[in-house]
């Protein structure tokens, strides 16, 4: 992308050439897969979550990693800020987990993420209905 939309005198004032590339694009490289990739540790998850991950992966036909990561993010969001750790004075961390499922098109990423998210949505809907009933009483 060139800097054609910025007047040349302004660019020169900040020591930039009008024909200079705005940013360099690093080409993506695809790494060859190997058999040394560790298996996703479903046994480290709570039993109901591990079962969801394993059964959903088998049903969808995707690696359990995508569902497991989505489940971990959902579990972290359920904890929220109700629990924090303090590694050192003045620094706290919540259970917020950020993740991204990266795979080629057609690798069933959306279905994998939806498998974990749908369980959270069911629980949230149930809790909202319960709250609404309690508020009306």
JSON list of C-alpha atoms in Angstrom, two decimals, residues 8-135:
[
{"chain": "A", "resi": 8, "resn": "UNK", "atom": "CA", "xyz": [4.08, 14.69, -0.24]},
{"chain": "A", "resi": 9, "resn": "UNK", "atom": "CA", "xyz": [5.23, 17.71, 1.81]},
{"chain": "A", "resi": 10, "resn": "UNK", "atom": "CA", "xyz": [3.74, 16.26, 4.98]},
{"chain": "A", "resi": 11, "resn": "UNK", "atom": "CA", "xyz": [5.43, 12.92, 4.34]},
{"chain": "A", "resi": 12, "resn": "UNK", "atom": "CA", "xyz": [8.80, 14.58, 3.75]},
{"chain": "A", "resi": 13, "resn": "UNK", "atom": "CA", "xyz": [8.42, 16.60, 6.98]},
{"chain": "A", "resi": 14, "resn": "UNK", "atom": "CA", "xyz": [8.37, 13.32, 8.89]},
{"chain": "A", "resi": 15, "resn": "UNK", "atom": "CA", "xyz": [11.22, 11.81, 6.79]},
{"chain": "A", "resi": 16, "resn": "UNK", "atom": "CA", "xyz": [9.05, 9.44, 4.78]},
{"chain": "A", "resi": 17, "resn": "UNK", "atom": "CA", "xyz": [9.29, 9.04, 1.05]},
{"chain": "A", "resi": 18, "resn": "UNK", "atom": "CA", "xyz": [5.92, 9.25, -0.79]},
{"chain": "A", "resi": 19, "resn": "UNK", "atom": "CA", "xyz": [6.77, 6.01, -2.61]},
{"chain": "A", "resi": 20, "resn": "UNK", "atom": "CA", "xyz": [7.78, 4.12, 0.52]},
{"chain": "A", "resi": 21, "resn": "UNK", "atom": "CA", "xyz": [5.73, 1.03, 1.26]},
{"chain": "A", "resi": 22, "resn": "UNK", "atom": "CA", "xyz": [3.44, 1.67, 4.22]},
{"chain": "A", "resi": 23, "resn": "UNK", "atom": "CA", "xyz": [4.11, -1.72, 5.79]},
{"chain": "A", "resi": 24, "resn": "UNK", "atom": "CA", "xyz": [5.95, -4.81, 4.76]},
{"chain": "A", "resi": 25, "resn": "UNK", "atom": "CA", "xyz": [3.95, -7.99, 4.38]},
{"chain": "A", "resi": 26, "resn": "UNK", "atom": "CA", "xyz": [5.64, -11.15, 5.54]},
{"chain": "A", "resi": 27, "resn": "UNK", "atom": "CA", "xyz": [4.54, -14.05, 3.38]},
{"chain": "A", "resi": 28, "resn": "UNK", "atom": "CA", "xyz": [2.91, -16.91, 5.24]},
{"chain": "A", "resi": 29, "resn": "UNK", "atom": "CA", "xyz": [4.79, -20.16, 5.36]},
{"chain": "A", "resi": 30, "resn": "UNK", "atom": "CA", "xyz": [3.08, -23.46, 5.78]},
{"chain": "A", "resi": 31, "resn": "UNK", "atom": "CA", "xyz": [4.95, -25.84, 8.01]},
{"chain": "A", "resi": 32, "resn": "UNK", "atom": "CA", "xyz": [4.79, -29.51, 7.34]},
{"chain": "A", "resi": 33, "resn": "UNK", "atom": "CA", "xyz": [2.83, -31.47, 9.88]},
{"chain": "A", "resi": 34, "resn": "UNK", "atom": "CA", "xyz": [4.62, -34.08, 11.87]},
{"chain": "A", "resi": 35, "resn": "UNK", "atom": "CA", "xyz": [3.64, -36.86, 14.20]},
{"chain": "A", "resi": 36, "resn": "UNK", "atom": "CA", "xyz": [5.37, -35.29, 17.19]},
{"chain": "A", "resi": 37, "resn": "UNK", "atom": "CA", "xyz": [2.52, -32.90, 17.99]},
{"chain": "A", "resi": 38, "resn": "UNK", "atom": "CA", "xyz": [1.33, -33.69, 21.51]},
{"chain": "A", "resi": 39, "resn": "UNK", "atom": "CA", "xyz": [-2.19, -35.03, 22.00]},
{"chain": "A", "resi": 40, "resn": "UNK", "atom": "CA", "xyz": [-4.66, -32.59, 23.58]},
{"chain": "A", "resi": 41, "resn": "UNK", "atom": "CA", "xyz": [-4.82, -33.50, 27.31]},
{"chain": "A", "resi": 42, "resn": "UNK", "atom": "CA", "xyz": [-8.54, -34.22, 27.64]},
{"chain": "A", "resi": 43, "resn": "UNK", "atom": "CA", "xyz": [-7.77, -36.24, 30.77]},
{"chain": "A", "resi": 44, "resn": "UNK", "atom": "CA", "xyz": [-6.78, -32.97, 32.49]},
{"chain": "A", "resi": 45, "resn": "UNK", "atom": "CA", "xyz": [-10.30, -31.58, 32.00]},
{"chain": "A", "resi": 46, "resn": "UNK", "atom": "CA", "xyz": [-13.22, -32.17, 34.37]},
{"chain": "A", "resi": 47, "resn": "UNK", "atom": "CA", "xyz": [-14.92, -35.47, 33.40]},
{"chain": "A", "resi": 48, "resn": "UNK", "atom": "CA", "xyz": [-18.09, -33.93, 31.90]},
{"chain": "A", "resi": 49, "resn": "UNK", "atom": "CA", "xyz": [-16.01, -31.52, 29.82]},
{"chain": "A", "resi": 50, "resn": "UNK", "atom": "CA", "xyz": [-13.61, -34.26, 28.71]},
{"chain": "A", "resi": 51, "resn": "UNK", "atom": "CA", "xyz": [-16.58, -36.35, 27.63]},
{"chain": "A", "resi": 52, "resn": "UNK", "atom": "CA", "xyz": [-18.04, -33.40, 25.69]},
{"chain": "A", "resi": 53, "resn": "UNK", "atom": "CA", "xyz": [-14.70, -32.80, 23.97]},
{"chain": "A", "resi": 54, "resn": "UNK", "atom": "CA", "xyz": [-14.10, -36.43, 23.03]},
{"chain": "A", "resi": 55, "resn": "UNK", "atom": "CA", "xyz": [-17.64, -37.21, 21.90]},
{"chain": "A", "resi": 56, "resn": "UNK", "atom": "CA", "xyz": [-18.03, -33.96, 19.96]},
{"chain": "A", "resi": 57, "resn": "UNK", "atom": "CA", "xyz": [-14.69, -34.44, 18.22]},
{"chain": "A", "resi": 58, "resn": "UNK", "atom": "CA", "xyz": [-15.71, -37.93, 17.16]},
{"chain": "A", "resi": 59, "resn": "UNK", "atom": "CA", "xyz": [-19.14, -36.78, 15.98]},
{"chain": "A", "resi": 60, "resn": "UNK", "atom": "CA", "xyz": [-17.92, -33.69, 14.12]},
{"chain": "A", "resi": 61, "resn": "UNK", "atom": "CA", "xyz": [-14.78, -35.31, 12.76]},
{"chain": "A", "resi": 62, "resn": "UNK", "atom": "CA", "xyz": [-12.34, -32.68, 13.98]},
{"chain": "A", "resi": 63, "resn": "UNK", "atom": "CA", "xyz": [-9.40, -32.74, 16.36]},
{"chain": "A", "resi": 64, "resn": "UNK", "atom": "CA", "xyz": [-10.34, -32.44, 20.02]},
{"chain": "A", "resi": 65, "resn": "UNK", "atom": "CA", "xyz": [-8.02, -29.42, 20.34]},
{"chain": "A", "resi": 66, "resn": "UNK", "atom": "CA", "xyz": [-10.53, -27.00, 18.84]},
{"chain": "A", "resi": 67, "resn": "UNK", "atom": "CA", "xyz": [-13.37, -28.13, 21.09]},
{"chain": "A", "resi": 68, "resn": "UNK", "atom": "CA", "xyz": [-11.07, -28.37, 24.12]},
{"chain": "A", "resi": 69, "resn": "UNK", "atom": "CA", "xyz": [-9.78, -24.83, 23.65]},
{"chain": "A", "resi": 70, "resn": "UNK", "atom": "CA", "xyz": [-13.32, -23.52, 23.26]},
{"chain": "A", "resi": 71, "resn": "UNK", "atom": "CA", "xyz": [-14.34, -25.39, 26.42]},
{"chain": "A", "resi": 72, "resn": "UNK", "atom": "CA", "xyz": [-11.41, -23.94, 28.37]},
{"chain": "A", "resi": 73, "resn": "UNK", "atom": "CA", "xyz": [-12.35, -20.43, 27.26]},
{"chain": "A", "resi": 74, "resn": "UNK", "atom": "CA", "xyz": [-15.96, -21.06, 28.30]},
{"chain": "A", "resi": 75, "resn": "UNK", "atom": "CA", "xyz": [-14.88, -22.39, 31.70]},
{"chain": "A", "resi": 76, "resn": "UNK", "atom": "CA", "xyz": [-12.66, -19.36, 32.23]},
{"chain": "A", "resi": 77, "resn": "UNK", "atom": "CA", "xyz": [-15.49, -17.02, 31.35]},
{"chain": "A", "resi": 78, "resn": "UNK", "atom": "CA", "xyz": [-17.78, -18.82, 33.80]},
{"chain": "A", "resi": 79, "resn": "UNK", "atom": "CA", "xyz": [-15.27, -18.15, 36.58]},
{"chain": "A", "resi": 80, "resn": "UNK", "atom": "CA", "xyz": [-14.82, -14.57, 35.41]},
{"chain": "A", "resi": 81, "resn": "UNK", "atom": "CA", "xyz": [-13.42, -12.23, 38.03]},
{"chain": "A", "resi": 82, "resn": "UNK", "atom": "CA", "xyz": [-14.96, -14.12, 40.94]},
{"chain": "A", "resi": 83, "resn": "UNK", "atom": "CA", "xyz": [-11.55, -15.69, 41.55]},
{"chain": "A", "resi": 84, "resn": "UNK", "atom": "CA", "xyz": [-8.17, -14.08, 40.91]},
{"chain": "A", "resi": 85, "resn": "UNK", "atom": "CA", "xyz": [-4.59, -14.90, 41.72]},
{"chain": "A", "resi": 86, "resn": "UNK", "atom": "CA", "xyz": [-1.97, -12.42, 42.84]},
{"chain": "A", "resi": 87, "resn": "UNK", "atom": "CA", "xyz": [1.46, -13.51, 41.55]},
{"chain": "A", "resi": 88, "resn": "UNK", "atom": "CA", "xyz": [3.03, -10.48, 43.21]},
{"chain": "A", "resi": 89, "resn": "UNK", "atom": "CA", "xyz": [1.91, -7.39, 45.07]},
{"chain": "A", "resi": 90, "resn": "UNK", "atom": "CA", "xyz": [-0.14, -5.08, 42.86]},
{"chain": "A", "resi": 91, "resn": "UNK", "atom": "CA", "xyz": [-0.65, -7.63, 40.08]},
{"chain": "A", "resi": 92, "resn": "UNK", "atom": "CA", "xyz": [-3.75, -9.82, 39.83]},
{"chain": "A", "resi": 93, "resn": "UNK", "atom": "CA", "xyz": [-4.87, -12.15, 37.08]},
{"chain": "A", "resi": 94, "resn": "UNK", "atom": "CA", "xyz": [-8.39, -13.46, 36.50]},
{"chain": "A", "resi": 95, "resn": "UNK", "atom": "CA", "xyz": [-9.40, -16.72, 34.88]},
{"chain": "A", "resi": 96, "resn": "UNK", "atom": "CA", "xyz": [-9.88, -15.02, 31.50]},
{"chain": "A", "resi": 97, "resn": "UNK", "atom": "CA", "xyz": [-8.49, -17.23, 28.75]},
{"chain": "A", "resi": 98, "resn": "UNK", "atom": "CA", "xyz": [-7.96, -15.98, 25.23]},
{"chain": "A", "resi": 99, "resn": "UNK", "atom": "CA", "xyz": [-7.53, -18.38, 22.36]},
{"chain": "A", "resi": 100, "resn": "UNK", "atom": "CA", "xyz": [-7.88, -18.81, 18.63]},
{"chain": "A", "resi": 101, "resn": "UNK", "atom": "CA", "xyz": [-8.54, -21.90, 16.57]},
{"chain": "A", "resi": 102, "resn": "UNK", "atom": "CA", "xyz": [-6.46, -21.67, 13.42]},
{"chain": "A", "resi": 103, "resn": "UNK", "atom": "CA", "xyz": [-7.02, -24.18, 10.66]},
{"chain": "A", "resi": 104, "resn": "UNK", "atom": "CA", "xyz": [-7.65, -24.34, 6.94]},
{"chain": "A", "resi": 105, "resn": "UNK", "atom": "CA", "xyz": [-11.06, -23.71, 5.45]},
{"chain": "A", "resi": 106, "resn": "UNK", "atom": "CA", "xyz": [-13.36, -26.71, 5.84]},
{"chain": "A", "resi": 107, "resn": "UNK", "atom": "CA", "xyz": [-11.62, -28.00, 8.97]},
{"chain": "A", "resi": 108, "resn": "UNK", "atom": "CA", "xyz": [-14.87, -27.64, 10.98]},
{"chain": "A", "resi": 109, "resn": "UNK", "atom": "CA", "xyz": [-13.66, -24.81, 13.22]},
{"chain": "A", "resi": 110, "resn": "UNK", "atom": "CA", "xyz": [-17.12, -23.26, 13.60]},
{"chain": "A", "resi": 111, "resn": "UNK", "atom": "CA", "xyz": [-18.77, -26.55, 14.48]},
{"chain": "A", "resi": 112, "resn": "UNK", "atom": "CA", "xyz": [-16.05, -27.29, 17.02]},
{"chain": "A", "resi": 113, "resn": "UNK", "atom": "CA", "xyz": [-16.42, -23.94, 18.75]},
{"chain": "A", "resi": 114, "resn": "UNK", "atom": "CA", "xyz": [-20.22, -24.21, 18.67]},
{"chain": "A", "resi": 115, "resn": "UNK", "atom": "CA", "xyz": [-20.09, -27.59, 20.43]},
{"chain": "A", "resi": 116, "resn": "UNK", "atom": "CA", "xyz": [-18.61, -26.01, 23.55]},
{"chain": "A", "resi": 117, "resn": "UNK", "atom": "CA", "xyz": [-20.50, -22.73, 23.26]},
{"chain": "A", "resi": 118, "resn": "UNK", "atom": "CA", "xyz": [-23.90, -24.42, 22.93]},
{"chain": "A", "resi": 119, "resn": "UNK", "atom": "CA", "xyz": [-23.52, -26.04, 26.35]},
{"chain": "A", "resi": 120, "resn": "UNK", "atom": "CA", "xyz": [-22.67, -22.68, 27.89]},
{"chain": "A", "resi": 121, "resn": "UNK", "atom": "CA", "xyz": [-25.67, -21.08, 26.17]},
{"chain": "A", "resi": 122, "resn": "UNK", "atom": "CA", "xyz": [-27.99, -23.81, 27.50]},
{"chain": "A", "resi": 123, "resn": "UNK", "atom": "CA", "xyz": [-26.73, -23.25, 31.04]},
{"chain": "A", "resi": 124, "resn": "UNK", "atom": "CA", "xyz": [-26.97, -19.48, 30.70]},
{"chain": "A", "resi": 125, "resn": "UNK", "atom": "CA", "xyz": [-30.54, -19.69, 29.39]},
{"chain": "A", "resi": 126, "resn": "UNK", "atom": "CA", "xyz": [-31.52, -21.99, 32.25]},
{"chain": "A", "resi": 127, "resn": "UNK", "atom": "CA", "xyz": [-30.00, -19.65, 34.83]},
{"chain": "A", "resi": 128, "resn": "UNK", "atom": "CA", "xyz": [-31.70, -16.63, 33.23]},
{"chain": "A", "resi": 129, "resn": "UNK", "atom": "CA", "xyz": [-35.09, -18.40, 33.37]},
{"chain": "A", "resi": 130, "resn": "UNK", "atom": "CA", "xyz": [-34.48, -19.31, 37.00]},
{"chain": "A", "resi": 131, "resn": "UNK", "atom": "CA", "xyz": [-33.53, -15.72, 37.82]},
{"chain": "A", "resi": 132, "resn": "UNK", "atom": "CA", "xyz": [-36.62, -14.36, 36.05]},
{"chain": "A", "resi": 133, "resn": "UNK", "atom": "CA", "xyz": [-38.87, -16.74, 38.02]},
{"chain": "A", "resi": 134, "resn": "UNK", "atom": "CA", "xyz": [-37.27, -15.71, 41.30]},
{"chain": "A", "resi": 135, "resn": "UNK", "atom": "CA", "xyz": [-37.72, -12.04, 40.44]}
]
